[in-house]
Short mmCIF file of N, CA, C and O in Angstrom, two decimals:
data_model
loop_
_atom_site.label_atom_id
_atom_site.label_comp_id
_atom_site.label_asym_id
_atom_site.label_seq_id
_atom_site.Cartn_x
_atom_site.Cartn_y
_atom_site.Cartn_z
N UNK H 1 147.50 42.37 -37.10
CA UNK H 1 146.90 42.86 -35.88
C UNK H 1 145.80 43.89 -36.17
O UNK H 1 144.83 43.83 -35.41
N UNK H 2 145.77 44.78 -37.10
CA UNK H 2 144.94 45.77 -37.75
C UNK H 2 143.52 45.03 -38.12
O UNK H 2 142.38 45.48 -38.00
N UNK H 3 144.05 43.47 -38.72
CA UNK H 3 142.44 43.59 -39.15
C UNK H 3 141.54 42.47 -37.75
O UNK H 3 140.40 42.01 -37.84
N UNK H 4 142.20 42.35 -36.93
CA UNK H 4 142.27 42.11 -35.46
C UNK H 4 141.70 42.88 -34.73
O UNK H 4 140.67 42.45 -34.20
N UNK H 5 142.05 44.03 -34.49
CA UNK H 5 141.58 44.97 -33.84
C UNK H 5 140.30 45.46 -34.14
O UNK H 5 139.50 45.85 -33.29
N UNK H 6 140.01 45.41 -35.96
CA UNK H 6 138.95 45.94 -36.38
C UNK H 6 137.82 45.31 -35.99
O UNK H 6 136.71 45.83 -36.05
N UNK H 7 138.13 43.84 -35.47
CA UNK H 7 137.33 43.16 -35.23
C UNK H 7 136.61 43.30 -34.10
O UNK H 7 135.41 43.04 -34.18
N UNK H 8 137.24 43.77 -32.67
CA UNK H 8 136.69 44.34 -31.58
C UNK H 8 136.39 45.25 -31.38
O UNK H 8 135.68 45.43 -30.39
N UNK H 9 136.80 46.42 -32.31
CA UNK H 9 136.36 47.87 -32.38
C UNK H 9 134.81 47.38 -32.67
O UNK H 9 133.99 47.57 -31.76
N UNK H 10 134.39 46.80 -33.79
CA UNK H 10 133.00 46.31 -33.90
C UNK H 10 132.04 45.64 -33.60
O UNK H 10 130.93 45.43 -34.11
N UNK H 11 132.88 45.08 -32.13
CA UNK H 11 132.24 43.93 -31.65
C UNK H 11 130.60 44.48 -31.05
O UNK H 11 130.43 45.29 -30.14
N UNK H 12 129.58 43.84 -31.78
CA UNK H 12 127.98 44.04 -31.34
C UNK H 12 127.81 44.22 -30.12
O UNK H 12 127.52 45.34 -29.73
N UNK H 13 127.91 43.39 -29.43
CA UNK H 13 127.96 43.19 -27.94
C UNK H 13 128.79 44.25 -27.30
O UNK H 13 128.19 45.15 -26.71
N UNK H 14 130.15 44.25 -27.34
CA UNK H 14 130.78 45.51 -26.49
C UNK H 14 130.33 47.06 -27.04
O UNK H 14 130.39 48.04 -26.29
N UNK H 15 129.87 47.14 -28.41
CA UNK H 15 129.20 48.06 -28.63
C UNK H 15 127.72 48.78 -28.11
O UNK H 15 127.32 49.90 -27.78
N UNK H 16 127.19 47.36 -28.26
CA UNK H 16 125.80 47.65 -27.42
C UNK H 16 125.64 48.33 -26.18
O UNK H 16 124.80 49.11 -25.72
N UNK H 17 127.21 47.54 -25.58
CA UNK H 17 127.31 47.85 -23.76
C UNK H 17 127.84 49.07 -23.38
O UNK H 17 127.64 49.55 -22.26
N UNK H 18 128.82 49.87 -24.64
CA UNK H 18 129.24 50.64 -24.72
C UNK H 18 130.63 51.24 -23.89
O UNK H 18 131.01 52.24 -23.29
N UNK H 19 131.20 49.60 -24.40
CA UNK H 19 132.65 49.32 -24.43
C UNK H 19 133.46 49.65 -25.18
O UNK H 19 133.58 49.06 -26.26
N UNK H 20 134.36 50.80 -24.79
CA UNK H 20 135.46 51.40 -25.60
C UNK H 20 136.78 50.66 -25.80
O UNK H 20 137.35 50.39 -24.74
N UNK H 21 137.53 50.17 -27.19
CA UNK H 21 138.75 49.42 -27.03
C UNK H 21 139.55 51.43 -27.09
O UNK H 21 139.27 52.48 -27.67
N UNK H 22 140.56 50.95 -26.12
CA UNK H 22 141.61 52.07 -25.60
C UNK H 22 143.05 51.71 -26.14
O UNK H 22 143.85 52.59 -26.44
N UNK H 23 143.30 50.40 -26.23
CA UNK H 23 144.79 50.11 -26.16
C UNK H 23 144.91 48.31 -27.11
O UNK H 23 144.21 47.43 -26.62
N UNK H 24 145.59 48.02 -28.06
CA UNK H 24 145.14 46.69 -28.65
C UNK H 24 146.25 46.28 -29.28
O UNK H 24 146.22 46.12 -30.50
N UNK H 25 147.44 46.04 -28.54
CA UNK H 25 148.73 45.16 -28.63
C UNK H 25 149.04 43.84 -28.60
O UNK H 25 148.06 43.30 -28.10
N UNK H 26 149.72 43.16 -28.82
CA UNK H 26 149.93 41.70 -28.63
C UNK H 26 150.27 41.60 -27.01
O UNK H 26 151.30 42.09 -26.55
N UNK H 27 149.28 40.90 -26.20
CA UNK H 27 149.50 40.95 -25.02
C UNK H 27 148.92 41.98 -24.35
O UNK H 27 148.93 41.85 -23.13
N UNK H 28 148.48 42.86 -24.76
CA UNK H 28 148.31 43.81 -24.07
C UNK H 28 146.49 44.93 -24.82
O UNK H 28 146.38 45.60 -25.85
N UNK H 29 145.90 44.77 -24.19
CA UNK H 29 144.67 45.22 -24.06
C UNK H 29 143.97 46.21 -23.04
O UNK H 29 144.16 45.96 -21.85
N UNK H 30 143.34 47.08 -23.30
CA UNK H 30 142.85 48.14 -22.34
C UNK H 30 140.98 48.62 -23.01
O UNK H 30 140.72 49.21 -24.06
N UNK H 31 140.33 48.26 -22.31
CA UNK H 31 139.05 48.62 -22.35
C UNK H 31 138.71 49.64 -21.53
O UNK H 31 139.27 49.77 -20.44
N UNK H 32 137.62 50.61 -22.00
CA UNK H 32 136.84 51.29 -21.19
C UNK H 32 135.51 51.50 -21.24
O UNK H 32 135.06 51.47 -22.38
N UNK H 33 134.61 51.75 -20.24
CA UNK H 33 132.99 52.21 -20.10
C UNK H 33 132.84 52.83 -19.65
O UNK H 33 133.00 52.55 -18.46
N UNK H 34 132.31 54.61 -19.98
CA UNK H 34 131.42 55.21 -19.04
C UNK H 34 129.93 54.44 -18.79
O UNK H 34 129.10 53.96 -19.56
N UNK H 35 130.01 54.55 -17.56
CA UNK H 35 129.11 54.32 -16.86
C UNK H 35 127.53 55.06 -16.96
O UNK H 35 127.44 56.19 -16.47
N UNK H 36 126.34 54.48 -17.54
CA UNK H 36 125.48 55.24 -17.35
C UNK H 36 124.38 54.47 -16.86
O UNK H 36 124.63 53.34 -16.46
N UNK H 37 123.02 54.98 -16.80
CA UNK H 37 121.52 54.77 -16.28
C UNK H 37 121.45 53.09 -16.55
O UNK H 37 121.34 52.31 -15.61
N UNK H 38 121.51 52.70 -17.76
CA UNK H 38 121.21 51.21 -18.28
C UNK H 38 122.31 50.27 -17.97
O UNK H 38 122.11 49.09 -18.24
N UNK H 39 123.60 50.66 -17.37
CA UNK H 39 124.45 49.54 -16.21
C UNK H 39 123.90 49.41 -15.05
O UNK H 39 123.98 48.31 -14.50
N UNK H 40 123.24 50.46 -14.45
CA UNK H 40 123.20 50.50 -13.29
C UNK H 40 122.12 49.11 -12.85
O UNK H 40 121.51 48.53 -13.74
N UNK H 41 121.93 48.60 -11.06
CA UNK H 41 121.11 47.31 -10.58
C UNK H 41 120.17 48.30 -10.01
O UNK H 41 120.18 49.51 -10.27
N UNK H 42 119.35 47.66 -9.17
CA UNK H 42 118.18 48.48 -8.54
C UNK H 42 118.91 49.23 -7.27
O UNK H 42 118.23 50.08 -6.69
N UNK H 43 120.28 48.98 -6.78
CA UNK H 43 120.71 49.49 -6.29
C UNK H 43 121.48 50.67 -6.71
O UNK H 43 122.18 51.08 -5.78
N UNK H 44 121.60 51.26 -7.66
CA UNK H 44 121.95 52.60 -7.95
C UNK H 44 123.81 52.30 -8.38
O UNK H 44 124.68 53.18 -8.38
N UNK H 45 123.99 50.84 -8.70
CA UNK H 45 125.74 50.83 -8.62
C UNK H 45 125.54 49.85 -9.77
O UNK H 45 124.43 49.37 -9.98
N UNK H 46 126.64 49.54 -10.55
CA UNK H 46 127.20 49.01 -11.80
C UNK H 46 126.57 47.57 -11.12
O UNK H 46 126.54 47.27 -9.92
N UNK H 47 126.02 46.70 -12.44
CA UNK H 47 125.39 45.20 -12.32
C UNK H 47 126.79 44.67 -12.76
O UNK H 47 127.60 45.11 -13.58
N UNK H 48 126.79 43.38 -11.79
CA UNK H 48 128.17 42.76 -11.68
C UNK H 48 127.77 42.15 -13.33
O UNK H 48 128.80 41.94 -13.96
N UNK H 49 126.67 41.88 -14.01
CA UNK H 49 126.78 41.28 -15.21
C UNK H 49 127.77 42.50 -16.37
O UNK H 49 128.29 42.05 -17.39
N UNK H 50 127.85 43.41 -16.14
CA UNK H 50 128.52 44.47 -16.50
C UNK H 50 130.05 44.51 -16.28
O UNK H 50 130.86 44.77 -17.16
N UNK H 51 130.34 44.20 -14.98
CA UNK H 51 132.14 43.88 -14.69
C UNK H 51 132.14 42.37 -15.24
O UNK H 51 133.27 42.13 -15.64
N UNK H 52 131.62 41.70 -15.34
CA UNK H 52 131.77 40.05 -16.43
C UNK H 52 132.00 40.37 -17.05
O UNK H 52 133.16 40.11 -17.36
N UNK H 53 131.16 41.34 -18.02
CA UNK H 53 130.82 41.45 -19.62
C UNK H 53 132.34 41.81 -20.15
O UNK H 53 132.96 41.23 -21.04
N UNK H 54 132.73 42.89 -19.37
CA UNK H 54 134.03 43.63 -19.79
C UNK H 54 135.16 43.03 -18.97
O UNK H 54 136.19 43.56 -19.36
N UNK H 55 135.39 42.30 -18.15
CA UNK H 55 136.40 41.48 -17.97
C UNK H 55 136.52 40.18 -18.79
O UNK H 55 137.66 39.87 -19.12
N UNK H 56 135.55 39.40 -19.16
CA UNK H 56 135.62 38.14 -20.03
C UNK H 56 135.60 39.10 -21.68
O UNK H 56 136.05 38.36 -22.55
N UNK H 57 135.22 40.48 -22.24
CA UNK H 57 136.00 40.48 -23.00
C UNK H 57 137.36 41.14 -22.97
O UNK H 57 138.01 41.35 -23.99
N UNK H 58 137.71 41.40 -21.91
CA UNK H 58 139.78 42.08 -22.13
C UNK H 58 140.27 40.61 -22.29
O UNK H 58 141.05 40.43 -23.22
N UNK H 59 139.99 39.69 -21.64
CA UNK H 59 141.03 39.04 -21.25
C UNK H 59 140.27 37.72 -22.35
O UNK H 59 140.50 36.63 -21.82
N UNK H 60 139.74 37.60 -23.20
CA UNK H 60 139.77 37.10 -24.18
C UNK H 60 140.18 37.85 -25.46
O UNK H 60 140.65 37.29 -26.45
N UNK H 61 139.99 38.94 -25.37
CA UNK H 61 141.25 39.68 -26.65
C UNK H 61 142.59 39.64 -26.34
O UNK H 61 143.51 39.60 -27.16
N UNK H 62 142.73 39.66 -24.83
CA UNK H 62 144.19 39.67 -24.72
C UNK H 62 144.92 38.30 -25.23
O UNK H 62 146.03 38.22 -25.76
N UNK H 63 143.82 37.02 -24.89
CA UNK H 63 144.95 36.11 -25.15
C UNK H 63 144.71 36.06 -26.74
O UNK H 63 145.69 35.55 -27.28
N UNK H 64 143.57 36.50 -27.78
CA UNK H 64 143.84 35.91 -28.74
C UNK H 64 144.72 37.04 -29.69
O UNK H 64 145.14 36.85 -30.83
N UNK H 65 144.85 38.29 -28.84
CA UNK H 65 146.34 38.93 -29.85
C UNK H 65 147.95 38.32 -29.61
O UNK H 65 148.94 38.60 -30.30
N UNK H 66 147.88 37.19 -28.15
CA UNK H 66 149.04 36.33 -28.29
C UNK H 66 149.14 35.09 -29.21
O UNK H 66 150.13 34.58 -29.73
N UNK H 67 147.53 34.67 -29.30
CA UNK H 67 147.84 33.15 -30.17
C UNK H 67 146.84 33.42 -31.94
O UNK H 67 146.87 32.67 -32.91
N UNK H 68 146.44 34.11 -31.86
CA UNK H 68 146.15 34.83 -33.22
C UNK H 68 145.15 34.14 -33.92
O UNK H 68 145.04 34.14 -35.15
N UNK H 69 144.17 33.34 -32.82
CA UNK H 69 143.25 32.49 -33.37
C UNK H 69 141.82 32.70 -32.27
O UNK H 69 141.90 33.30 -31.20
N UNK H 70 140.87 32.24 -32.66
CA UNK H 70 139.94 32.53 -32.18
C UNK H 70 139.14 31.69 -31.11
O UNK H 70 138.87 30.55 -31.48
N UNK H 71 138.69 32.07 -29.81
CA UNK H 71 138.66 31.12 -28.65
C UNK H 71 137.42 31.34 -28.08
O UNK H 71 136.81 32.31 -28.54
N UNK H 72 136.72 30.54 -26.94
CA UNK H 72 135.46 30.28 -26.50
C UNK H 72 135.75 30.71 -24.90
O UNK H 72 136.93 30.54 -24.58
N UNK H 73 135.08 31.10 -24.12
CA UNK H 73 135.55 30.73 -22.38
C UNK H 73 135.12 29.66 -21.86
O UNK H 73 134.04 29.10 -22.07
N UNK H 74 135.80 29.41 -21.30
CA UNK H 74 135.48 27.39 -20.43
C UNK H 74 135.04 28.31 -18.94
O UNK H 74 134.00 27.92 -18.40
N UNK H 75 135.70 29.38 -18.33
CA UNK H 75 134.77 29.55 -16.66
C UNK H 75 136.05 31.12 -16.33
O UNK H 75 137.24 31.35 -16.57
N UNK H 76 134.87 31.86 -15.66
CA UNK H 76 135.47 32.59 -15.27
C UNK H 76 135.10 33.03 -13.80
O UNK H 76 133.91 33.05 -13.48
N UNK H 77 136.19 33.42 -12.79
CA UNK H 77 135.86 33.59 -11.58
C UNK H 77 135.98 35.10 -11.08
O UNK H 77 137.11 35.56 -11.23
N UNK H 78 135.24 35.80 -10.63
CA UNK H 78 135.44 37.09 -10.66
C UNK H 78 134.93 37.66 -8.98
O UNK H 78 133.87 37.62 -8.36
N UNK H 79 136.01 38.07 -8.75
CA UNK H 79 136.21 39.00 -6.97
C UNK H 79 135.43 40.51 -7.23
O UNK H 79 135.84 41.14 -8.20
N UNK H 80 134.40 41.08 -6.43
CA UNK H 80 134.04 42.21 -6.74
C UNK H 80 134.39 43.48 -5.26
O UNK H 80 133.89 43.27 -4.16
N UNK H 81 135.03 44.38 -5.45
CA UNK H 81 135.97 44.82 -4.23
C UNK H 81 134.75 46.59 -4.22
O UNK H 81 134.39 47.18 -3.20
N UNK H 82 134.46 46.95 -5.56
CA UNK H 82 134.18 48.02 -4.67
C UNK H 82 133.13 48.45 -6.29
O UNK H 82 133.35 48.27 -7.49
N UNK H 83 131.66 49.25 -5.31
CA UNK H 83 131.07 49.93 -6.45
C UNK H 83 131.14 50.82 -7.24
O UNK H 83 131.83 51.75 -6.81
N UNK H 84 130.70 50.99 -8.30
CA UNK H 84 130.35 52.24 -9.48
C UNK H 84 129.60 52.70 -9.53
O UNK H 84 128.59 52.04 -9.30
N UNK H 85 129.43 53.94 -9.79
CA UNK H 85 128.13 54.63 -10.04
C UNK H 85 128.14 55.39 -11.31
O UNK H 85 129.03 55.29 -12.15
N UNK H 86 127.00 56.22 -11.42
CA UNK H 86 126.33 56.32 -12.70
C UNK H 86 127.75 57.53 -13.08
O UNK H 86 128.34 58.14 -12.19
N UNK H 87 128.03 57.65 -14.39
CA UNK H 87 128.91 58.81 -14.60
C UNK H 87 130.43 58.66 -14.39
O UNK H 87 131.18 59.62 -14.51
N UNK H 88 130.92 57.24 -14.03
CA UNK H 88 132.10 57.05 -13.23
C UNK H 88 132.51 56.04 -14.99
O UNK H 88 131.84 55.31 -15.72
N UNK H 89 133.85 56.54 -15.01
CA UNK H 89 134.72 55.11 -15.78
C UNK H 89 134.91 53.95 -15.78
O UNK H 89 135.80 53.89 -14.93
N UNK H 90 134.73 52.93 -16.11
CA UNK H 90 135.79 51.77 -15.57
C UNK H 90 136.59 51.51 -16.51
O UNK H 90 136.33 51.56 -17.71
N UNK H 91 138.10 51.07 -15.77
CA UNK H 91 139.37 50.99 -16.91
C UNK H 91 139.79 48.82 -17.15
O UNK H 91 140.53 48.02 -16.59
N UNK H 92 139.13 48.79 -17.88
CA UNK H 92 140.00 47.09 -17.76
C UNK H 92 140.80 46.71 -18.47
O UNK H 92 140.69 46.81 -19.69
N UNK H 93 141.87 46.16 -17.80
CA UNK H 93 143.27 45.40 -18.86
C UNK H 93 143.54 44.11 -17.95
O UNK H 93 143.32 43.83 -16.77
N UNK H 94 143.97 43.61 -18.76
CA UNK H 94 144.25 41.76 -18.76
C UNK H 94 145.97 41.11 -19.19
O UNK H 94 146.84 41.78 -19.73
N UNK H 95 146.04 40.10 -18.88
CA UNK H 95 147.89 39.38 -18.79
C UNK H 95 147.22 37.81 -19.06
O UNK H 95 146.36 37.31 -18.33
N UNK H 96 147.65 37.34 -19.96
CA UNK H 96 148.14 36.06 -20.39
C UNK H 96 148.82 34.97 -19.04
O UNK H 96 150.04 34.87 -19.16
N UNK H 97 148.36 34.32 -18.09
CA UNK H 97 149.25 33.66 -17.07
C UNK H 97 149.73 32.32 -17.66
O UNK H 97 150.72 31.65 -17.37
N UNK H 98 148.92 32.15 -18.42
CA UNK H 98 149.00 30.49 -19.11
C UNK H 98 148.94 30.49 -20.18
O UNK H 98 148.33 31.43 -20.69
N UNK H 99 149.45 29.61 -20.93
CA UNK H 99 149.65 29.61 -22.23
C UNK H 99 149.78 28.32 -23.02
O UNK H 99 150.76 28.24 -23.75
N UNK H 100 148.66 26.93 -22.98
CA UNK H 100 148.26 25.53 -23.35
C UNK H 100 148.61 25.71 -24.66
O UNK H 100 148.79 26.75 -25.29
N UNK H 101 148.71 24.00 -25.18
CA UNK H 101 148.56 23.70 -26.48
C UNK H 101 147.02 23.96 -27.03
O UNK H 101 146.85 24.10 -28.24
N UNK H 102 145.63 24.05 -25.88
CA UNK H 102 144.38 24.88 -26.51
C UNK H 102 143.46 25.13 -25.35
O UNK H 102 142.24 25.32 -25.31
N UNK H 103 144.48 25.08 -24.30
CA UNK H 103 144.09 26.17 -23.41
C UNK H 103 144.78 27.43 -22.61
O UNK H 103 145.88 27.50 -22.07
N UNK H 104 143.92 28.21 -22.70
CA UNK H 104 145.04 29.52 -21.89
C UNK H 104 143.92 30.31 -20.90
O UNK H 104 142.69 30.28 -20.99
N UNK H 105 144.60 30.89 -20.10
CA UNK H 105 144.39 31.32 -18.63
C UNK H 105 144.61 32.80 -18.60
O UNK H 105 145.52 33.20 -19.32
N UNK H 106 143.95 33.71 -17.90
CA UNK H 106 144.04 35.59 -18.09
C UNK H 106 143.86 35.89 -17.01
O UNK H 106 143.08 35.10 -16.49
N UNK H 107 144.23 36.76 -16.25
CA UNK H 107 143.80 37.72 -15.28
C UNK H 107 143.55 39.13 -16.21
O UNK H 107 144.02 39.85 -17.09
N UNK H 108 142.31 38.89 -15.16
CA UNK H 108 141.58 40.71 -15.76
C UNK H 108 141.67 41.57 -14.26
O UNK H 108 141.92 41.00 -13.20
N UNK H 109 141.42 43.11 -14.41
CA UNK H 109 141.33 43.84 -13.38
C UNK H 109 140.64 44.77 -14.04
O UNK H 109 140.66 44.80 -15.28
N UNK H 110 139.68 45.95 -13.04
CA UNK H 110 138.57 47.03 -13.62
C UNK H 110 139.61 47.90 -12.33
O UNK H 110 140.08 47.50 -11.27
N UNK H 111 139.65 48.77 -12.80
CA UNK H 111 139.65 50.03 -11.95
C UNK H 111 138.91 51.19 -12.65
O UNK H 111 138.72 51.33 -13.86
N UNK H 112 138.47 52.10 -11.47
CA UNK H 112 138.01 53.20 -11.94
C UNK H 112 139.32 54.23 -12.50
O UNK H 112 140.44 53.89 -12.89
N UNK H 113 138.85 55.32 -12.41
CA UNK H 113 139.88 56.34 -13.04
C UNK H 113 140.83 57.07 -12.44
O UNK H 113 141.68 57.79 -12.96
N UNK H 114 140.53 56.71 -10.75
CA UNK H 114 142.05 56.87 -10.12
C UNK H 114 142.79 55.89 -10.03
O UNK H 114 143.88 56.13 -9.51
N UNK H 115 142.60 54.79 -10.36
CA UNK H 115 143.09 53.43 -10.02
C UNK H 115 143.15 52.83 -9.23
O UNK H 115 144.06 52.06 -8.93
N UNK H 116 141.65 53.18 -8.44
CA UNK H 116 140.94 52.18 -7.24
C UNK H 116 140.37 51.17 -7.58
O UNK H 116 139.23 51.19 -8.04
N UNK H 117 141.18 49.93 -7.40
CA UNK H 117 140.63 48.38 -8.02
C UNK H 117 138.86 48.43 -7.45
O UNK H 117 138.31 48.86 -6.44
N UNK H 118 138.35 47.67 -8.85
CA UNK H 118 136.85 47.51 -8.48
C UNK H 118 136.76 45.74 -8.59
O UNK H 118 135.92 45.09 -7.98
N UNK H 119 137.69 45.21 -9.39
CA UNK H 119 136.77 43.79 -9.77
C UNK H 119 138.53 43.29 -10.08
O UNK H 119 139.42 44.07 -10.41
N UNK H 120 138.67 41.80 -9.86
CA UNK H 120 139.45 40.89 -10.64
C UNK H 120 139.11 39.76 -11.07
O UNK H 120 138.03 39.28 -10.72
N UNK H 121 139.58 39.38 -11.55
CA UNK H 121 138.88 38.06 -12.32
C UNK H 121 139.70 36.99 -13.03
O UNK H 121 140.43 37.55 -13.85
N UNK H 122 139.82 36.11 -13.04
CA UNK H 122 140.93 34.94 -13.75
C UNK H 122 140.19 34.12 -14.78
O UNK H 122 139.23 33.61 -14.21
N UNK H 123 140.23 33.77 -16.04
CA UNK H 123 139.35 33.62 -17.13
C UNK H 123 140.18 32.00 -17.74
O UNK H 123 141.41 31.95 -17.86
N UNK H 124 139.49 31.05 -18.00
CA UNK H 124 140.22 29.83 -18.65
C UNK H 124 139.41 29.83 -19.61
O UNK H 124 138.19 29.71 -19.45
N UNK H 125 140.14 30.01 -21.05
CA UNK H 125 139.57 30.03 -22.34
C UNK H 125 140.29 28.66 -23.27
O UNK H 125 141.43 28.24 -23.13
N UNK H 126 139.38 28.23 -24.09
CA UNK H 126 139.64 27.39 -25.54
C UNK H 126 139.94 27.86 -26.25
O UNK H 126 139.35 28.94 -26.38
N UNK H 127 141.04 27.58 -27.33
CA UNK H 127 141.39 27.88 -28.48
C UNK H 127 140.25 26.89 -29.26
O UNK H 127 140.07 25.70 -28.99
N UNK H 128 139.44 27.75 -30.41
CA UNK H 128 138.95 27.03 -31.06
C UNK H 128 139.16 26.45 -32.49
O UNK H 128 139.70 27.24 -33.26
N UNK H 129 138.87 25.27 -32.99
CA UNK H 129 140.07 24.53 -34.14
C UNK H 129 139.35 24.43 -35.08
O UNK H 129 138.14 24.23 -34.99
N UNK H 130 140.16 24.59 -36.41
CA UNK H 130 139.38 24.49 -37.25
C UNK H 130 139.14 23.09 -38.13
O UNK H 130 140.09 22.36 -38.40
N UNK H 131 137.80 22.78 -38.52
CA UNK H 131 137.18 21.45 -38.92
C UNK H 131 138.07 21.46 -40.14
O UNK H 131 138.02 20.54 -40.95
#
């Protein structure tokens, strides 16, 4: 799991976005982002490409610290309940609902830092095989 983890601690992309891993168990995953100037839309609140970014990755680490192999997303559907602004947290963690011979299924959730839901999302991912 260690050299697992090391792997998302470094991930380019969640780094770039400036996605914090918080929590990195089998099953169990916790991301975070402060929120700054370069999330924000022209409306002054978090770009929903931003609650994607960090819900399709919890809930693709979550399932691959259950199946310990490495996976693609097939579609993800995501509910957006309430905005962010500049300076604010968001907290995301994810659950395994499904569990295929090489497909599996996640619910993600974002809350801010009182634990006022902002976003959910349900994720169907591929296990990918090796040639």
């Amino acid at each position: 799991m260690e050299d697992m983890r090391q792997i998302y601690e470094n991930s380019p992309f969640n780094n770039f976005l400036g996605i914090k891993l918080e929590e990195f168990e089998e099953g169990s995953v916790v991301y975070s982002l402060k929120v700054t100037p370069a999330h924000l839309n022209v409306n002054q609140g978090v770009h929903g490409g931003v609650y994607f970014s960090i819900l399709d990755s919890v809930m693709g680490a979550t399932i691959r610290t259950v199946i310990k192999q490495p996976i693609v997303t097939v579609n993800v559907t995501i509910n957006y309940f309430a905005p962010v602004e500049n300076g604010e947290t968001m907290i995301a963690r994810a659950n395994v609902i499904q569990h295929g011979k090489s497909i599996m299924t996640a619910e993600g959730i974002i809350e801010d830092s009182n634990g006022r839901l902002l976003a959910k999302a349900t994720g169907t991912f591929k296990r990918i095989r090796s040639r």
